[in-house]
Amino acid sequence: MMKQLLQPLLPFFSGLLFGLGLVVSGMTNPSKVQGFLDVGGLWDPSLAMVMGGAVCVALPIFQWILRRDSNRRQHGPVEVRLVVGSILFGIGWGLSGYCPGPALVVASSGSVAAIAYVLAMGVGMLVASRFGALEVARSRGEGK
């Protein structure tokens, strides 16, 4: 009974903690992110410190989960869509200064730029979903 009550709260509080961490570290400020990506100008290394801190916190937890979960999925070859998606993610992050987590946090404050980013991200997800469905249909011979 208690597990059923707590199970939906864990993702909520994890997301809340993640969002709070983004705000406290300044990662919701696009100029801070763009300052990190601008290695030719006035480079701001603080994003690297935030990422390093996140890795130090998350790594022991992931190691524990991997040791505990013997039914995990085996990795296959890297697909073209993963590479293209990663490139698009990086371009969007570099141009806007937002990645999905900080954009959602800032959009909740009413920022027009962040809301536009989140809407564009949603459209991109819908388009990717449609292409994925088309790809599956073609592989089954349904989309000739």
Coordinates of N, CA and C in Angstrom, one line a residue:
M1 N 0.8 -1.2 0.0 CA 0.0 0.0 0.0 C 0.9 1.3 0.0
M2 N 1.9 1.3 0.9 CA 2.8 2.4 1.0 C 3.6 2.6 -0.3
K3 N 4.0 1.5 -0.9 CA 4.7 1.6 -2.2 C 3.9 2.2 -3.3
Q4 N 2.6 1.9 -3.3 CA 1.7 2.4 -4.4 C 1.6 3.9 -4.2
L5 N 1.6 4.4 -2.9 CA 1.5 5.8 -2.7 C 2.8 6.6 -3.0
L6 N 3.9 5.9 -2.7 CA 5.2 6.6 -3.0 C 5.7 6.5 -4.4
Q7 N 5.3 5.5 -5.1 CA 5.8 5.3 -6.5 C 5.6 6.5 -7.4
P8 N 4.4 7.1 -7.5 CA 4.2 8.3 -8.3 C 5.0 9.5 -7.8
L9 N 5.3 9.6 -6.5 CA 6.0 10.7 -6.0 C 7.4 10.8 -6.3
L10 N 8.1 9.7 -6.5 CA 9.5 9.6 -6.8 C 9.8 10.4 -8.1
P11 N 9.2 10.1 -9.2 CA 9.5 10.9 -10.4 C 9.2 12.4 -10.2
F12 N 8.1 12.7 -9.5 CA 7.8 14.1 -9.3 C 8.9 14.9 -8.5
F13 N 9.3 14.3 -7.4 CA 10.4 14.9 -6.6 C 11.7 14.9 -7.3
S14 N 12.0 13.8 -8.1 CA 13.2 13.8 -8.9 C 13.2 15.0 -9.9
G15 N 12.1 15.2 -10.5 CA 12.0 16.3 -11.5 C 12.1 17.7 -10.8
L16 N 11.5 17.8 -9.6 CA 11.6 19.0 -8.8 C 13.0 19.3 -8.4
L17 N 13.7 18.3 -8.0 CA 15.1 18.4 -7.6 C 16.0 18.8 -8.8
F18 N 15.7 18.2 -9.9 CA 16.5 18.5 -11.1 C 16.2 20.0 -11.5
G19 N 15.0 20.4 -11.5 CA 14.7 21.8 -11.9 C 15.3 22.8 -10.9
L20 N 15.2 22.4 -9.6 CA 15.9 23.3 -8.6 C 17.4 23.4 -8.8
G21 N 18.0 22.3 -9.2 CA 19.4 22.3 -9.5 C 19.8 23.1 -10.7
L22 N 18.9 23.1 -11.7 CA 19.1 24.0 -12.9 C 19.0 25.4 -12.5
V23 N 18.1 25.8 -11.7 CA 17.9 27.2 -11.3 C 19.1 27.6 -10.4
V24 N 19.4 26.8 -9.4 CA 20.5 27.2 -8.5 C 21.8 27.3 -9.2
S25 N 22.1 26.5 -10.2 CA 23.4 26.5 -10.9 C 23.4 27.5 -12.0
G26 N 22.3 28.2 -12.3 CA 22.3 29.2 -13.3 C 22.1 28.6 -14.7
M27 N 21.8 27.4 -14.9 CA 21.7 26.7 -16.2 C 20.4 27.1 -16.9
T28 N 19.5 27.8 -16.3 CA 18.3 28.3 -17.0 C 18.6 29.6 -17.7
N29 N 19.8 30.1 -17.6 CA 20.2 31.3 -18.2 C 20.9 31.0 -19.6
P30 N 20.2 31.3 -20.7 CA 20.8 30.9 -22.0 C 22.2 31.5 -22.2
S31 N 22.5 32.7 -21.7 CA 23.8 33.3 -22.0 C 24.9 32.5 -21.3
K32 N 24.6 31.9 -20.2 CA 25.5 31.0 -19.4 C 25.9 29.8 -20.2
V33 N 24.9 29.2 -20.9 CA 25.1 28.0 -21.7 C 25.9 28.4 -22.9
Q34 N 25.5 29.5 -23.6 CA 26.2 30.0 -24.8 C 27.6 30.4 -24.5
G35 N 27.8 30.9 -23.3 CA 29.2 31.3 -22.8 C 30.1 30.1 -22.7
F36 N 29.5 28.9 -22.3 CA 30.3 27.7 -22.2 C 30.6 27.2 -23.6
L37 N 29.7 27.3 -24.6 CA 29.9 26.8 -25.9 C 30.8 27.7 -26.8
D38 N 31.0 28.9 -26.3 CA 31.8 29.9 -27.1 C 33.3 29.8 -26.6
V39 N 34.0 28.8 -27.1 CA 35.3 28.6 -26.7 C 36.3 29.6 -27.3
G40 N 35.9 30.3 -28.3 CA 36.7 31.3 -28.9 C 36.6 32.6 -28.3
G41 N 35.6 32.9 -27.5 CA 35.4 34.2 -26.9 C 35.7 34.1 -25.4
L42 N 34.8 34.7 -24.6 CA 34.9 34.7 -23.2 C 34.3 33.4 -22.6
W43 N 35.1 32.4 -22.6 CA 34.6 31.0 -22.2 C 34.2 31.0 -20.8
D44 N 33.0 30.4 -20.5 CA 32.5 30.3 -19.1 C 32.5 28.8 -18.8
P45 N 33.5 28.3 -18.0 CA 33.5 26.9 -17.7 C 32.5 26.4 -16.6
S46 N 31.6 27.2 -16.2 CA 30.7 26.8 -15.1 C 29.8 25.6 -15.5
L47 N 29.4 25.5 -16.7 CA 28.6 24.4 -17.1 C 29.3 23.1 -17.0
A48 N 30.6 23.1 -17.3 CA 31.4 21.9 -17.1 C 31.4 21.5 -15.6
M49 N 31.5 22.4 -14.7 CA 31.5 22.1 -13.3 C 30.1 21.5 -12.9
V50 N 29.1 22.1 -13.4 CA 27.7 21.5 -13.1 C 27.6 20.1 -13.7
M51 N 28.1 19.9 -14.9 CA 28.0 18.5 -15.5 C 28.9 17.6 -14.7
G52 N 30.1 18.0 -14.3 CA 30.9 17.2 -13.5 C 30.3 16.8 -12.1
G53 N 29.7 17.8 -11.5 CA 29.0 17.5 -10.2 C 27.8 16.5 -10.4
A54 N 27.1 16.7 -11.5 CA 26.0 15.8 -11.8 C 26.5 14.3 -12.0
V55 N 27.6 14.2 -12.7 CA 28.2 12.9 -13.0 C 28.6 12.3 -11.6
C56 N 29.3 13.1 -10.8 CA 29.7 12.5 -9.5 C 28.5 12.0 -8.6
V57 N 27.4 12.7 -8.7 CA 26.2 12.3 -8.0 C 25.6 11.1 -8.6
A58 N 25.4 11.1 -9.9 CA 24.7 10.1 -10.6 C 25.4 8.8 -10.8
L59 N 26.8 8.8 -11.0 CA 27.5 7.6 -11.4 C 27.4 6.5 -10.3
P60 N 27.5 6.7 -9.0 CA 27.3 5.6 -8.1 C 25.9 5.0 -8.2
I61 N 24.9 5.9 -8.4 CA 23.5 5.4 -8.5 C 23.4 4.5 -9.7
F62 N 23.9 5.0 -10.8 CA 23.8 4.2 -12.1 C 24.5 2.9 -11.9
Q63 N 25.7 2.9 -11.3 CA 26.5 1.7 -11.1 C 25.7 0.7 -10.3
W64 N 25.0 1.1 -9.2 CA 24.2 0.3 -8.4 C 23.1 -0.3 -9.2
I65 N 22.4 0.5 -10.0 CA 21.3 0.0 -10.8 C 21.8 -1.0 -11.8
L66 N 22.9 -0.8 -12.5 CA 23.4 -1.7 -13.4 C 23.8 -3.1 -12.8
R67 N 24.3 -3.0 -11.6 CA 24.7 -4.3 -10.9 C 23.4 -5.0 -10.5
R68 N 22.4 -4.3 -10.2 CA 21.1 -4.9 -9.7 C 20.3 -5.4 -10.8
D69 N 20.3 -4.8 -11.9 CA 19.4 -5.2 -13.0 C 20.1 -6.1 -14.0
S70 N 19.8 -7.4 -14.0 CA 20.4 -8.3 -14.9 C 19.7 -8.4 -16.2
N71 N 18.5 -7.8 -16.3 CA 17.7 -8.0 -17.5 C 17.8 -6.7 -18.4
R72 N 18.9 -6.0 -18.3 CA 18.9 -4.8 -19.1 C 19.2 -5.1 -20.6
R73 N 18.8 -4.2 -21.4 CA 18.8 -4.3 -22.9 C 20.3 -4.3 -23.4
Q74 N 20.5 -5.1 -24.4 CA 21.9 -5.1 -25.0 C 21.9 -3.9 -26.0
H75 N 23.0 -3.3 -26.1 CA 23.2 -2.2 -27.1 C 23.4 -2.7 -28.5
G76 N 22.8 -2.1 -29.5 CA 23.0 -2.5 -30.8 C 23.9 -1.4 -31.5
P77 N 24.0 -1.5 -32.8 CA 24.9 -0.5 -33.5 C 24.2 0.9 -33.4
V78 N 25.1 1.9 -33.5 CA 24.6 3.3 -33.5 C 23.9 3.5 -34.8
E79 N 22.6 4.0 -34.7 CA 21.8 4.3 -35.9 C 22.0 5.7 -36.4
V80 N 21.7 5.9 -37.7 CA 21.8 7.2 -38.3 C 20.9 8.2 -37.6
R81 N 19.7 7.8 -37.3 CA 18.7 8.7 -36.6 C 19.2 9.2 -35.3
L82 N 20.0 8.3 -34.6 CA 20.6 8.8 -33.3 C 21.6 9.9 -33.5
V83 N 22.4 9.7 -34.5 CA 23.5 10.7 -34.9 C 22.8 12.0 -35.3
V84 N 21.8 11.9 -36.2 CA 21.1 13.1 -36.7 C 20.4 13.8 -35.6
G85 N 19.7 13.1 -34.7 CA 19.0 13.6 -33.6 C 20.0 14.4 -32.6
S86 N 21.2 13.8 -32.4 CA 22.2 14.4 -31.5 C 22.7 15.7 -32.1
I87 N 22.9 15.7 -33.5 CA 23.4 16.9 -34.1 C 22.3 18.0 -34.0
L88 N 21.1 17.6 -34.3 CA 20.0 18.6 -34.2 C 19.9 19.2 -32.8
F89 N 20.0 18.3 -31.8 CA 19.9 18.7 -30.4 C 21.0 19.7 -30.1
G90 N 22.2 19.4 -30.5 CA 23.4 20.3 -30.3 C 23.2 21.6 -31.0
I91 N 22.7 21.6 -32.2 CA 22.5 22.9 -32.9 C 21.5 23.7 -32.2
G92 N 20.4 23.1 -31.8 CA 19.3 23.8 -31.1 C 19.8 24.4 -29.8
W93 N 20.6 23.6 -29.1 CA 21.1 24.0 -27.8 C 22.0 25.2 -28.0
G94 N 22.9 25.1 -29.0 CA 23.9 26.2 -29.2 C 23.2 27.5 -29.7
L95 N 22.2 27.4 -30.5 CA 21.6 28.6 -31.1 C 20.7 29.2 -30.0
S96 N 20.0 28.4 -29.3 CA 19.0 29.0 -28.3 C 19.5 29.2 -26.9
G97 N 20.5 28.4 -26.6 CA 21.0 28.4 -25.2 C 20.2 27.6 -24.2
Y98 N 19.2 26.9 -24.8 CA 18.3 26.0 -24.0 C 18.4 24.6 -24.4
C99 N 18.4 23.7 -23.5 CA 18.1 22.3 -23.7 C 16.8 22.0 -23.0
P100 N 16.2 20.8 -23.3 CA 14.8 20.6 -22.8 C 14.6 20.9 -21.3
G101 N 15.4 20.4 -20.4 CA 15.1 20.6 -19.0 C 15.1 22.1 -18.6
P102 N 16.1 22.9 -18.9 CA 16.1 24.3 -18.5 C 15.0 25.0 -19.3
A103 N 14.7 24.6 -20.5 CA 13.6 25.3 -21.3 C 12.3 25.2 -20.6
L104 N 12.0 24.0 -20.1 CA 10.7 23.7 -19.4 C 10.7 24.6 -18.1
V105 N 11.8 24.6 -17.4 CA 11.8 25.4 -16.1 C 11.6 26.9 -16.4
V106 N 12.3 27.4 -17.5 CA 12.1 28.9 -17.8 C 10.8 29.1 -18.4
A107 N 10.3 28.2 -19.2 CA 8.9 28.4 -19.8 C 7.9 28.5 -18.7
S108 N 8.0 27.8 -17.6 CA 7.1 27.9 -16.5 C 7.0 29.3 -15.9
S109 N 8.1 30.1 -16.1 CA 8.1 31.5 -15.6 C 7.4 32.4 -16.6
G110 N 7.0 32.0 -17.7 CA 6.4 32.8 -18.7 C 7.3 33.4 -19.8
S111 N 8.5 33.0 -19.9 CA 9.4 33.5 -20.9 C 8.9 33.2 -22.3
V112 N 8.7 34.2 -23.1 CA 8.2 33.9 -24.5 C 9.2 33.1 -25.3
A113 N 10.5 33.4 -25.1 CA 11.5 32.7 -25.9 C 11.5 31.2 -25.5
A114 N 11.4 30.9 -24.2 CA 11.4 29.5 -23.7 C 10.2 28.8 -24.1
I115 N 9.0 29.5 -24.1 CA 7.8 28.9 -24.5 C 7.9 28.6 -26.0
A116 N 8.4 29.5 -26.8 CA 8.6 29.2 -28.2 C 9.5 28.0 -28.5
Y117 N 10.6 27.9 -27.7 CA 11.5 26.8 -27.8 C 10.7 25.5 -27.4
V118 N 10.0 25.4 -26.4 CA 9.2 24.2 -25.9 C 8.2 23.8 -27.0
L119 N 7.5 24.8 -27.6 CA 6.6 24.5 -28.7 C 7.3 23.9 -29.9
A120 N 8.4 24.5 -30.3 CA 9.2 24.0 -31.4 C 9.7 22.6 -31.1
M121 N 10.1 22.4 -29.9 CA 10.6 21.1 -29.5 C 9.4 20.1 -29.6
G122 N 8.2 20.4 -29.2 CA 7.1 19.6 -29.3 C 6.8 19.2 -30.7
V123 N 6.8 20.2 -31.6 CA 6.6 20.0 -33.0 C 7.7 19.1 -33.6
G124 N 8.9 19.3 -33.2 CA 10.0 18.4 -33.6 C 9.8 17.0 -33.2
M125 N 9.3 16.8 -31.9 CA 9.0 15.5 -31.4 C 7.9 14.8 -32.2
L126 N 6.8 15.6 -32.6 CA 5.7 15.0 -33.4 C 6.2 14.6 -34.8
V127 N 7.0 15.5 -35.4 CA 7.6 15.1 -36.7 C 8.4 13.9 -36.6
A128 N 9.3 13.8 -35.6 CA 10.1 12.6 -35.5 C 9.3 11.4 -35.3
S129 N 8.2 11.5 -34.5 CA 7.3 10.4 -34.2 C 6.7 9.9 -35.5
R130 N 6.2 10.9 -36.3 CA 5.6 10.5 -37.6 C 6.6 9.8 -38.5
F131 N 7.8 10.3 -38.6 CA 8.8 9.7 -39.5 C 9.2 8.3 -38.9
G132 N 9.2 8.1 -37.6 CA 9.4 6.8 -37.0 C 8.3 5.8 -37.4
A133 N 7.1 6.3 -37.3 CA 5.9 5.4 -37.7 C 6.0 5.1 -39.2
L134 N 6.4 6.0 -40.0 CA 6.6 5.8 -41.5 C 7.6 4.7 -41.7
E135 N 8.7 4.9 -41.0 CA 9.9 3.9 -41.1 C 9.4 2.5 -40.7
V136 N 8.7 2.4 -39.7 CA 8.2 1.1 -39.2 C 7.3 0.5 -40.3
A137 N 6.4 1.3 -40.8 CA 5.4 0.9 -41.8 C 6.1 0.4 -43.1
R138 N 7.1 1.1 -43.5 CA 7.9 0.8 -44.7 C 8.7 -0.5 -44.5
S139 N 9.2 -0.7 -43.3 CA 10.0 -1.9 -43.0 C 9.1 -3.2 -43.0
R140 N 7.8 -3.0 -42.7 CA 6.8 -4.1 -42.7 C 6.2 -4.2 -44.1
G141 N 6.5 -3.3 -45.1 CA 5.9 -3.4 -46.4 C 4.6 -2.8 -46.5
E142 N 4.2 -2.0 -45.5 CA 2.8 -1.4 -45.5 C 2.8 0.0 -46.3
G143 N 3.9 0.6 -46.4 CA 3.9 2.0 -46.9 C 4.4 2.1 -48.4
K144 N 4.1 1.2 -49.2 CA 4.6 1.3 -50.6 C 3.8 2.2 -51.4

